[in-house]
Amino acid sequence: MEVLSTIERKTPNKYPIGVGLRPFVKPECLHARPGDLIEIDRTIFAEWGLYFGKGEVVLLGGDLMIGRTTSTKVVKRKLTDMGNVLVRVNNKKVPAKNRSLISLKAKTIIQNVNKLIGKTVEYNILSKNSEHYVTEWKYGHGWSDQSRTALQSMTIFSTPPSPKDAGIAHEQLSESIKSILQTQNSIEDLQSSGAGT
């Protein structure tokens, strides 16, 4: 199996090492290499995928914001079919280093992920979300910084959920995110119709 296309092998990295995170760009402008983690901006949370090569990304499929979702499929999609989103390469090198983790080789990552495409996997917005999966695929150990932040926020504003209440916490957070997104969409609709001026 050819992992890197000729173009991807010869394409230099446009961003020098040490400059921090790359900016978000339209999917067709993304410069990624197989095995890179792709952060997909979804307004108040990030969806995550793993760059497979030739403009394709492997990620979790389905409507993951439905509170009762407990499983989903691993799918491969063209980045340009992701809709009106912004994306960037974010290999989470600092969090990985803080955990004493190093990336698996790109060829190994792609071979392992290729075996998962089409498989059903467990899903929970707090304990097994797309960020957990892509970091596990790349580093062999999964984690989610945005889940940690969400749990910390839930602790500040309410009683923290216990580990055995993960399903309830998942539903509460999902409903909160949906409510915020619906409010934002309503504001944008008002602004575009001129009613908000």
PDB file of C-alpha atoms in Angstrom:
ATOM      1  CA  MET A   1       0.000   0.000   0.000  1.00  0.00           C
ATOM      2  CA  GLU A   2       1.457   3.359  -1.067  1.00  0.00           C
ATOM      3  CA  VAL A   3       1.022   5.654   1.925  1.00  0.00           C
ATOM      4  CA  LEU A   4       2.422   8.933   0.614  1.00  0.00           C
ATOM      5  CA  SER A   5       1.668  10.179  -2.873  1.00  0.00           C
ATOM      6  CA  THR A   6       4.556  11.656  -4.857  1.00  0.00           C
ATOM      7  CA  ILE A   7       3.156  15.165  -4.368  1.00  0.00           C
ATOM      8  CA  GLU A   8       2.790  14.716  -0.595  1.00  0.00           C
ATOM      9  CA  ARG A   9       6.374  13.429  -0.277  1.00  0.00           C
ATOM     10  CA  LYS A  10       7.798  16.369  -2.203  1.00  0.00           C
ATOM     11  CA  THR A  11       5.586  19.114  -0.762  1.00  0.00           C
ATOM     12  CA  PRO A  12       7.625  21.094   1.743  1.00  0.00           C
ATOM     13  CA  ASN A  13       6.065  22.099   5.021  1.00  0.00           C
ATOM     14  CA  LYS A  14       4.988  25.723   4.456  1.00  0.00           C
ATOM     15  CA  TYR A  15       5.110  26.499   8.162  1.00  0.00           C
ATOM     16  CA  PRO A  16       8.463  26.334   9.944  1.00  0.00           C
ATOM     17  CA  ILE A  17       8.746  24.237  13.087  1.00  0.00           C
ATOM     18  CA  GLY A  18       8.310  26.239  16.265  1.00  0.00           C
ATOM     19  CA  VAL A  19       5.797  28.835  15.040  1.00  0.00           C
ATOM     20  CA  GLY A  20       2.895  27.355  16.989  1.00  0.00           C
ATOM     21  CA  LEU A  21      -0.472  26.364  15.588  1.00  0.00           C
ATOM     22  CA  ARG A  22      -1.238  27.022  11.960  1.00  0.00           C
ATOM     23  CA  PRO A  23      -4.236  29.253  11.211  1.00  0.00           C
ATOM     24  CA  PHE A  24      -7.621  27.826  10.286  1.00  0.00           C
ATOM     25  CA  VAL A  25      -8.133  27.700   6.510  1.00  0.00           C
ATOM     26  CA  LYS A  26     -10.699  26.453   4.023  1.00  0.00           C
ATOM     27  CA  PRO A  27     -10.350  22.687   3.465  1.00  0.00           C
ATOM     28  CA  GLU A  28      -9.082  23.125  -0.099  1.00  0.00           C
ATOM     29  CA  CYS A  29      -6.209  25.314   1.214  1.00  0.00           C
ATOM     30  CA  LEU A  30      -5.009  22.847   3.869  1.00  0.00           C
ATOM     31  CA  HIS A  31      -1.433  21.557   3.620  1.00  0.00           C
ATOM     32  CA  ALA A  32      -1.393  18.266   5.523  1.00  0.00           C
ATOM     33  CA  ARG A  33       0.533  15.038   5.505  1.00  0.00           C
ATOM     34  CA  PRO A  34      -0.831  11.544   6.142  1.00  0.00           C
ATOM     35  CA  GLY A  35      -1.089  10.969   9.887  1.00  0.00           C
ATOM     36  CA  ASP A  36      -1.616  14.663  10.725  1.00  0.00           C
ATOM     37  CA  LEU A  37      -4.405  15.501  13.156  1.00  0.00           C
ATOM     38  CA  ILE A  38      -6.986  17.798  11.583  1.00  0.00           C
ATOM     39  CA  GLU A  39      -8.921  20.183  13.819  1.00  0.00           C
ATOM     40  CA  ILE A  40     -12.297  21.137  12.333  1.00  0.00           C
ATOM     41  CA  ASP A  41     -13.734  24.357  13.740  1.00  0.00           C
ATOM     42  CA  ARG A  42     -17.366  23.837  14.746  1.00  0.00           C
ATOM     43  CA  THR A  43     -17.871  27.217  16.470  1.00  0.00           C
ATOM     44  CA  ILE A  44     -17.914  26.250  20.156  1.00  0.00           C
ATOM     45  CA  PHE A  45     -16.207  22.885  19.914  1.00  0.00           C
ATOM     46  CA  ALA A  46     -13.779  21.173  17.573  1.00  0.00           C
ATOM     47  CA  GLU A  47     -14.371  18.031  15.613  1.00  0.00           C
ATOM     48  CA  TRP A  48     -11.219  16.026  14.912  1.00  0.00           C
ATOM     49  CA  GLY A  49     -10.064  13.852  12.053  1.00  0.00           C
ATOM     50  CA  LEU A  50      -6.880  12.207  10.878  1.00  0.00           C
ATOM     51  CA  TYR A  51      -5.469  13.119   7.475  1.00  0.00           C
ATOM     52  CA  PHE A  52      -5.381   9.987   5.340  1.00  0.00           C
ATOM     53  CA  GLY A  53      -3.846  11.482   2.206  1.00  0.00           C
ATOM     54  CA  LYS A  54      -5.098  12.662  -1.207  1.00  0.00           C
ATOM     55  CA  GLY A  55      -7.485  15.172   0.387  1.00  0.00           C
ATOM     56  CA  GLU A  56      -9.224  12.594   2.589  1.00  0.00           C
ATOM     57  CA  VAL A  57      -9.714  12.560   6.340  1.00  0.00           C
ATOM     58  CA  VAL A  58     -10.784   9.717   8.656  1.00  0.00           C
ATOM     59  CA  LEU A  59     -13.189  10.754  11.396  1.00  0.00           C
ATOM     60  CA  LEU A  60     -16.281   9.741  13.328  1.00  0.00           C
ATOM     61  CA  GLY A  61     -19.483   9.852  11.271  1.00  0.00           C
ATOM     62  CA  GLY A  62     -23.100  10.595  12.039  1.00  0.00           C
ATOM     63  CA  ASP A  63     -24.881  13.261  14.078  1.00  0.00           C
ATOM     64  CA  LEU A  64     -22.760  13.147  17.197  1.00  0.00           C
ATOM     65  CA  MET A  65     -24.592  15.980  18.934  1.00  0.00           C
ATOM     66  CA  ILE A  66     -27.645  13.828  19.619  1.00  0.00           C
ATOM     67  CA  GLY A  67     -27.525  13.351  23.387  1.00  0.00           C
ATOM     68  CA  ARG A  68     -28.251   9.639  23.350  1.00  0.00           C
ATOM     69  CA  THR A  69     -25.590   8.698  20.781  1.00  0.00           C
ATOM     70  CA  THR A  70     -23.453   5.939  22.272  1.00  0.00           C
ATOM     71  CA  SER A  71     -21.805   4.614  19.128  1.00  0.00           C
ATOM     72  CA  THR A  72     -20.780   5.798  15.687  1.00  0.00           C
ATOM     73  CA  LYS A  73     -18.868   4.634  12.635  1.00  0.00           C
ATOM     74  CA  VAL A  74     -15.354   5.494  11.586  1.00  0.00           C
ATOM     75  CA  VAL A  75     -15.630   7.020   8.103  1.00  0.00           C
ATOM     76  CA  LYS A  76     -13.337   8.406   5.420  1.00  0.00           C
ATOM     77  CA  ARG A  77     -14.422  11.608   3.658  1.00  0.00           C
ATOM     78  CA  LYS A  78     -13.010  14.230   1.341  1.00  0.00           C
ATOM     79  CA  LEU A  79     -12.089  17.355   3.285  1.00  0.00           C
ATOM     80  CA  THR A  80     -13.790  19.439   0.628  1.00  0.00           C
ATOM     81  CA  ASP A  81     -17.081  17.604   1.351  1.00  0.00           C
ATOM     82  CA  MET A  82     -17.095  18.771   4.993  1.00  0.00           C
ATOM     83  CA  GLY A  83     -19.297  21.791   4.259  1.00  0.00           C
ATOM     84  CA  ASN A  84     -18.626  25.391   5.172  1.00  0.00           C
ATOM     85  CA  VAL A  85     -15.954  24.788   7.813  1.00  0.00           C
ATOM     86  CA  LEU A  86     -12.431  25.907   8.588  1.00  0.00           C
ATOM     87  CA  VAL A  87      -9.691  23.392   9.342  1.00  0.00           C
ATOM     88  CA  ARG A  88      -6.069  23.276  10.423  1.00  0.00           C
ATOM     89  CA  VAL A  89      -3.309  20.825  11.207  1.00  0.00           C
ATOM     90  CA  ASN A  90      -2.988  20.500  14.990  1.00  0.00           C
ATOM     91  CA  ASN A  91      -0.824  17.523  15.903  1.00  0.00           C
ATOM     92  CA  LYS A  92      -1.093  18.325  19.622  1.00  0.00           C
ATOM     93  CA  LYS A  93       2.672  17.991  19.999  1.00  0.00           C
ATOM     94  CA  VAL A  94       2.883  19.922  23.288  1.00  0.00           C
ATOM     95  CA  PRO A  95       0.115  17.938  25.056  1.00  0.00           C
ATOM     96  CA  ALA A  96       1.697  14.727  23.722  1.00  0.00           C
ATOM     97  CA  LYS A  97       5.126  15.779  24.976  1.00  0.00           C
ATOM     98  CA  ASN A  98       3.623  16.657  28.379  1.00  0.00           C
ATOM     99  CA  ARG A  99       2.309  13.076  28.486  1.00  0.00           C
ATOM    100  CA  SER A 100       5.700  11.678  27.366  1.00  0.00           C
ATOM    101  CA  LEU A 101       4.139  10.380  24.145  1.00  0.00           C
ATOM    102  CA  ILE A 102       5.669  10.257  20.685  1.00  0.00           C
ATOM    103  CA  SER A 103       3.856   9.867  17.406  1.00  0.00           C
ATOM    104  CA  LEU A 104       3.690   6.524  15.695  1.00  0.00           C
ATOM    105  CA  LYS A 105       5.157   6.435  12.179  1.00  0.00           C
ATOM    106  CA  ALA A 106       2.800   7.812   9.500  1.00  0.00           C
ATOM    107  CA  LYS A 107       2.742   4.490   7.638  1.00  0.00           C
ATOM    108  CA  THR A 108       1.748   2.630  10.834  1.00  0.00           C
ATOM    109  CA  ILE A 109      -0.942   5.208  11.673  1.00  0.00           C
ATOM    110  CA  ILE A 110      -2.495   4.970   8.207  1.00  0.00           C
ATOM    111  CA  GLN A 111      -2.385   1.150   8.175  1.00  0.00           C
ATOM    112  CA  ASN A 112      -4.012   0.964  11.624  1.00  0.00           C
ATOM    113  CA  VAL A 113      -6.708   3.534  10.817  1.00  0.00           C
ATOM    114  CA  ASN A 114      -7.454   1.906   7.465  1.00  0.00           C
ATOM    115  CA  LYS A 115      -8.524  -1.235   9.379  1.00  0.00           C
ATOM    116  CA  LEU A 116     -11.031   0.844  11.404  1.00  0.00           C
ATOM    117  CA  ILE A 117     -12.874   2.477   8.491  1.00  0.00           C
ATOM    118  CA  GLY A 118     -16.486   1.278   8.507  1.00  0.00           C
ATOM    119  CA  LYS A 119     -16.258  -0.134  12.040  1.00  0.00           C
ATOM    120  CA  THR A 120     -18.647   0.935  14.799  1.00  0.00           C
ATOM    121  CA  VAL A 121     -16.962   2.448  17.864  1.00  0.00           C
ATOM    122  CA  GLU A 122     -18.128   3.664  21.266  1.00  0.00           C
ATOM    123  CA  TYR A 123     -18.947   7.383  21.465  1.00  0.00           C
ATOM    124  CA  ASN A 124     -19.390   9.745  24.389  1.00  0.00           C
ATOM    125  CA  ILE A 125     -18.893  13.487  24.049  1.00  0.00           C
ATOM    126  CA  LEU A 126     -16.893  13.575  27.299  1.00  0.00           C
ATOM    127  CA  SER A 127     -15.029  10.277  27.453  1.00  0.00           C
ATOM    128  CA  LYS A 128     -14.766   8.884  23.892  1.00  0.00           C
ATOM    129  CA  ASN A 129     -15.111  11.723  21.378  1.00  0.00           C
ATOM    130  CA  SER A 130     -13.319  12.412  18.089  1.00  0.00           C
ATOM    131  CA  GLU A 131     -10.361  14.055  19.848  1.00  0.00           C
ATOM    132  CA  HIS A 132      -9.886  10.956  22.019  1.00  0.00           C
ATOM    133  CA  TYR A 133      -9.843   8.731  18.952  1.00  0.00           C
ATOM    134  CA  VAL A 134      -7.449  10.743  16.765  1.00  0.00           C
ATOM    135  CA  THR A 135      -4.925  11.197  19.581  1.00  0.00           C
ATOM    136  CA  GLU A 136      -5.110   7.456  20.255  1.00  0.00           C
ATOM    137  CA  TRP A 137      -4.589   6.704  16.557  1.00  0.00           C
ATOM    138  CA  LYS A 138      -1.560   9.015  16.350  1.00  0.00           C
ATOM    139  CA  TYR A 139       0.065   8.519  19.762  1.00  0.00           C
ATOM    140  CA  GLY A 140      -1.266   5.165  20.983  1.00  0.00           C
ATOM    141  CA  HIS A 141      -2.986   6.887  23.929  1.00  0.00           C
ATOM    142  CA  GLY A 142      -6.159   8.959  23.632  1.00  0.00           C
ATOM    143  CA  TRP A 143      -7.098  12.154  25.426  1.00  0.00           C
ATOM    144  CA  SER A 144      -9.339  15.169  24.887  1.00  0.00           C
ATOM    145  CA  ASP A 145      -8.343  18.626  26.047  1.00  0.00           C
ATOM    146  CA  GLN A 146     -11.763  20.057  25.169  1.00  0.00           C
ATOM    147  CA  SER A 147     -13.476  17.370  27.289  1.00  0.00           C
ATOM    148  CA  ARG A 148     -11.242  18.247  30.212  1.00  0.00           C
ATOM    149  CA  THR A 149     -12.160  21.924  29.782  1.00  0.00           C
ATOM    150  CA  ALA A 150     -15.878  21.069  29.539  1.00  0.00           C
ATOM    151  CA  LEU A 151     -15.714  18.969  32.705  1.00  0.00           C
ATOM    152  CA  GLN A 152     -13.895  21.767  34.521  1.00  0.00           C
ATOM    153  CA  SER A 153     -16.608  24.206  33.402  1.00  0.00           C
ATOM    154  CA  MET A 154     -19.336  21.843  34.542  1.00  0.00           C
ATOM    155  CA  THR A 155     -17.587  21.630  37.914  1.00  0.00           C
ATOM    156  CA  ILE A 156     -17.499  25.415  38.243  1.00  0.00           C
ATOM    157  CA  PHE A 157     -21.160  25.936  37.333  1.00  0.00           C
ATOM    158  CA  SER A 158     -22.744  22.857  38.888  1.00  0.00           C
ATOM    159  CA  THR A 159     -22.110  19.675  40.799  1.00  0.00           C
ATOM    160  CA  PRO A 160     -19.498  17.665  38.919  1.00  0.00           C
ATOM    161  CA  PRO A 161     -20.796  14.455  37.352  1.00  0.00           C
ATOM    162  CA  SER A 162     -19.515  11.239  38.827  1.00  0.00           C
ATOM    163  CA  PRO A 163     -17.784   8.731  36.527  1.00  0.00           C
ATOM    164  CA  LYS A 164     -20.825   6.442  36.688  1.00  0.00           C
ATOM    165  CA  ASP A 165     -23.003   9.365  35.481  1.00  0.00           C
ATOM    166  CA  ALA A 166     -21.019   9.791  32.240  1.00  0.00           C
ATOM    167  CA  GLY A 167     -24.133   9.154  30.134  1.00  0.00           C
ATOM    168  CA  ILE A 168     -26.070  11.882  31.962  1.00  0.00           C
ATOM    169  CA  ALA A 169     -23.154  14.319  31.683  1.00  0.00           C
ATOM    170  CA  HIS A 170     -22.901  13.504  27.965  1.00  0.00           C
ATOM    171  CA  GLU A 171     -26.597  14.318  27.470  1.00  0.00           C
ATOM    172  CA  GLN A 172     -26.396  17.543  29.520  1.00  0.00           C
ATOM    173  CA  LEU A 173     -23.375  18.814  27.614  1.00  0.00           C
ATOM    174  CA  SER A 174     -24.853  17.808  24.235  1.00  0.00           C
ATOM    175  CA  GLU A 175     -28.088  19.659  25.005  1.00  0.00           C
ATOM    176  CA  SER A 176     -26.162  22.756  26.139  1.00  0.00           C
ATOM    177  CA  ILE A 177     -24.073  22.796  22.963  1.00  0.00           C
ATOM    178  CA  LYS A 178     -27.163  22.324  20.754  1.00  0.00           C
ATOM    179  CA  SER A 179     -28.896  25.188  22.576  1.00  0.00           C
ATOM    180  CA  ILE A 180     -25.922  27.505  22.068  1.00  0.00           C
ATOM    181  CA  LEU A 181     -25.650  26.577  18.386  1.00  0.00           C
ATOM    182  CA  GLN A 182     -29.380  27.149  17.844  1.00  0.00           C
ATOM    183  CA  THR A 183     -29.109  30.575  19.525  1.00  0.00           C
ATOM    184  CA  GLN A 184     -26.134  31.488  17.340  1.00  0.00           C
ATOM    185  CA  ASN A 185     -27.977  30.353  14.183  1.00  0.00           C
ATOM    186  CA  SER A 186     -31.001  32.451  15.211  1.00  0.00           C
ATOM    187  CA  ILE A 187     -28.792  35.525  15.697  1.00  0.00           C
ATOM    188  CA  GLU A 188     -27.123  34.982  12.309  1.00  0.00           C
ATOM    189  CA  ASP A 189     -30.559  34.570  10.660  1.00  0.00           C
ATOM    190  CA  LEU A 190     -31.719  37.850  12.210  1.00  0.00           C
ATOM    191  CA  GLN A 191     -28.565  39.644  11.116  1.00  0.00           C
ATOM    192  CA  SER A 192     -28.782  38.369   7.545  1.00  0.00           C
ATOM    193  CA  SER A 193     -32.459  39.349   7.274  1.00  0.00           C
ATOM    194  CA  GLY A 194     -31.714  42.865   8.514  1.00  0.00           C
ATOM    195  CA  ALA A 195     -34.020  42.475  11.514  1.00  0.00           C
ATOM    196  CA  GLY A 196     -31.177  42.943  13.940  1.00  0.00           C
ATOM    197  CA  THR A 197     -30.247  46.421  12.651  1.00  0.00           C
TER     198      THR A 197
END
